[in-house]
Amino acid sequence: MHIPGLLGMPRRIYTYEPGRGWDTWNLIVTIGVFFQAAGILVFLGNLLWSYYRGKAAGTDPWDAWTLEWSTGSPPPAYNSRSIPTVQSRRPLWDVSTRIIRMEVRVRESV
């Protein structure tokens, strides 16, 4: 509706004068509304499907780097047992890769 408005189409009237050049733009906008409605229906369908049949996400579903993903969901009142030491921009990733490296070393030594 922005382009027809820039072309001078008035707002809040019940009919438009024919031959003013707004017919095509109104048709494009009307077709766009159906795409928007379809997108909203897909979103609502996905929302309902995820709510009733989706599996629960873990504590870090995105394999994030930051500390807020190191606790459970919902987080406990204390959030962490001690103040974490941050040594890089991705502290949680550093901890997880350190644990993986330690596990690999243990497997290699066995």
PDB file of N, CA and C in Angstrom, residues 1 4 8 18 21 24 35 40 55 64 66-67 70 78 82 86 94 96-97 106-108:
ATOM      1  N   MET A   1       0.821  -1.189   0.000  1.00  0.00           N
ATOM      2  CA  MET A   1       0.000   0.000   0.000  1.00  0.00           C
ATOM      3  C   MET A   1       0.869   1.259   0.000  1.00  0.00           C
ATOM      4  N   PRO A   4       1.086   2.657  -3.864  1.00  0.00           N
ATOM      5  CA  PRO A   4      -0.123   3.378  -4.288  1.00  0.00           C
ATOM      6  C   PRO A   4      -0.318   4.684  -3.519  1.00  0.00           C
ATOM      7  N   GLY A   8      -0.493   8.780  -4.940  1.00  0.00           N
ATOM      8  CA  GLY A   8      -1.602   9.698  -4.697  1.00  0.00           C
ATOM      9  C   GLY A   8      -2.924   9.045  -4.367  1.00  0.00           C
ATOM     10  N   PRO A  18     -12.219   5.120 -11.482  1.00  0.00           N
ATOM     11  CA  PRO A  18     -11.550   4.258 -12.473  1.00  0.00           C
ATOM     12  C   PRO A  18     -10.577   5.070 -13.331  1.00  0.00           C
ATOM     13  N   GLY A  21      -4.994   4.595 -12.394  1.00  0.00           N
ATOM     14  CA  GLY A  21      -3.743   3.850 -12.370  1.00  0.00           C
ATOM     15  C   GLY A  21      -3.507   3.090 -11.075  1.00  0.00           C
ATOM     16  N   THR A  24      -3.992  -1.745 -10.836  1.00  0.00           N
ATOM     17  CA  THR A  24      -2.940  -2.759 -10.844  1.00  0.00           C
ATOM     18  C   THR A  24      -2.275  -2.862  -9.473  1.00  0.00           C
ATOM     19  N   PHE A  35      -0.627 -14.071   0.330  1.00  0.00           N
ATOM     20  CA  PHE A  35       0.665 -14.627   0.718  1.00  0.00           C
ATOM     21  C   PHE A  35       0.939 -14.396   2.201  1.00  0.00           C
ATOM     22  N   ILE A  40       1.125 -16.615   7.728  1.00  0.00           N
ATOM     23  CA  ILE A  40       0.631 -16.632   9.113  1.00  0.00           C
ATOM     24  C   ILE A  40       0.056 -17.994   9.448  1.00  0.00           C
ATOM     25  N   LYS A  55       9.547 -32.095  20.142  1.00  0.00           N
ATOM     26  CA  LYS A  55      10.367 -32.599  21.238  1.00  0.00           C
ATOM     27  C   LYS A  55      10.955 -31.415  22.001  1.00  0.00           C
ATOM     28  N   ALA A  64      25.585 -22.907  21.623  1.00  0.00           N
ATOM     29  CA  ALA A  64      25.977 -21.501  21.728  1.00  0.00           C
ATOM     30  C   ALA A  64      27.302 -21.344  22.451  1.00  0.00           C
ATOM     31  N   THR A  66      27.978 -18.539  24.600  1.00  0.00           N
ATOM     32  CA  THR A  66      27.933 -17.635  25.743  1.00  0.00           C
ATOM     33  C   THR A  66      27.430 -18.321  26.998  1.00  0.00           C
ATOM     34  N   LEU A  67      27.680 -17.704  28.147  1.00  0.00           N
ATOM     35  CA  LEU A  67      27.457 -18.341  29.428  1.00  0.00           C
ATOM     36  C   LEU A  67      25.991 -18.543  29.797  1.00  0.00           C
ATOM     37  N   SER A  70      24.830 -22.074  29.688  1.00  0.00           N
ATOM     38  CA  SER A  70      25.501 -23.101  30.491  1.00  0.00           C
ATOM     39  C   SER A  70      24.616 -23.649  31.600  1.00  0.00           C
ATOM     40  N   TYR A  78      20.286 -19.381  41.692  1.00  0.00           N
ATOM     41  CA  TYR A  78      21.670 -18.892  41.808  1.00  0.00           C
ATOM     42  C   TYR A  78      22.374 -18.821  40.458  1.00  0.00           C
ATOM     43  N   SER A  82      29.502 -20.910  41.097  1.00  0.00           N
ATOM     44  CA  SER A  82      30.605 -19.983  41.352  1.00  0.00           C
ATOM     45  C   SER A  82      30.690 -19.015  40.182  1.00  0.00           C
ATOM     46  N   VAL A  86      36.016 -15.841  32.668  1.00  0.00           N
ATOM     47  CA  VAL A  86      35.866 -15.675  31.223  1.00  0.00           C
ATOM     48  C   VAL A  86      37.225 -15.303  30.655  1.00  0.00           C
ATOM     49  N   ASP A  94      34.674 -22.792  24.651  1.00  0.00           N
ATOM     50  CA  ASP A  94      36.007 -23.192  25.102  1.00  0.00           C
ATOM     51  C   ASP A  94      35.917 -24.323  26.120  1.00  0.00           C
ATOM     52  N   SER A  96      33.433 -26.528  26.485  1.00  0.00           N
ATOM     53  CA  SER A  96      32.959 -27.766  25.860  1.00  0.00           C
ATOM     54  C   SER A  96      34.041 -28.420  25.014  1.00  0.00           C
ATOM     55  N   THR A  97      34.842 -27.636  24.291  1.00  0.00           N
ATOM     56  CA  THR A  97      35.913 -28.237  23.499  1.00  0.00           C
ATOM     57  C   THR A  97      37.019 -28.768  24.398  1.00  0.00           C
ATOM     58  N   VAL A 106      41.553 -39.384  27.255  1.00  0.00           N
ATOM     59  CA  VAL A 106      41.256 -40.538  28.107  1.00  0.00           C
ATOM     60  C   VAL A 106      41.054 -41.774  27.239  1.00  0.00           C
ATOM     61  N   ARG A 107      40.324 -41.637  26.132  1.00  0.00           N
ATOM     62  CA  ARG A 107      40.101 -42.783  25.238  1.00  0.00           C
ATOM     63  C   ARG A 107      41.406 -43.284  24.640  1.00  0.00           C
ATOM     64  N   GLU A 108      42.298 -42.351  24.278  1.00  0.00           N
ATOM     65  CA  GLU A 108      43.569 -42.745  23.674  1.00  0.00           C
ATOM     66  C   GLU A 108      44.471 -43.450  24.680  1.00  0.00           C
TER      67      GLU A 108
END
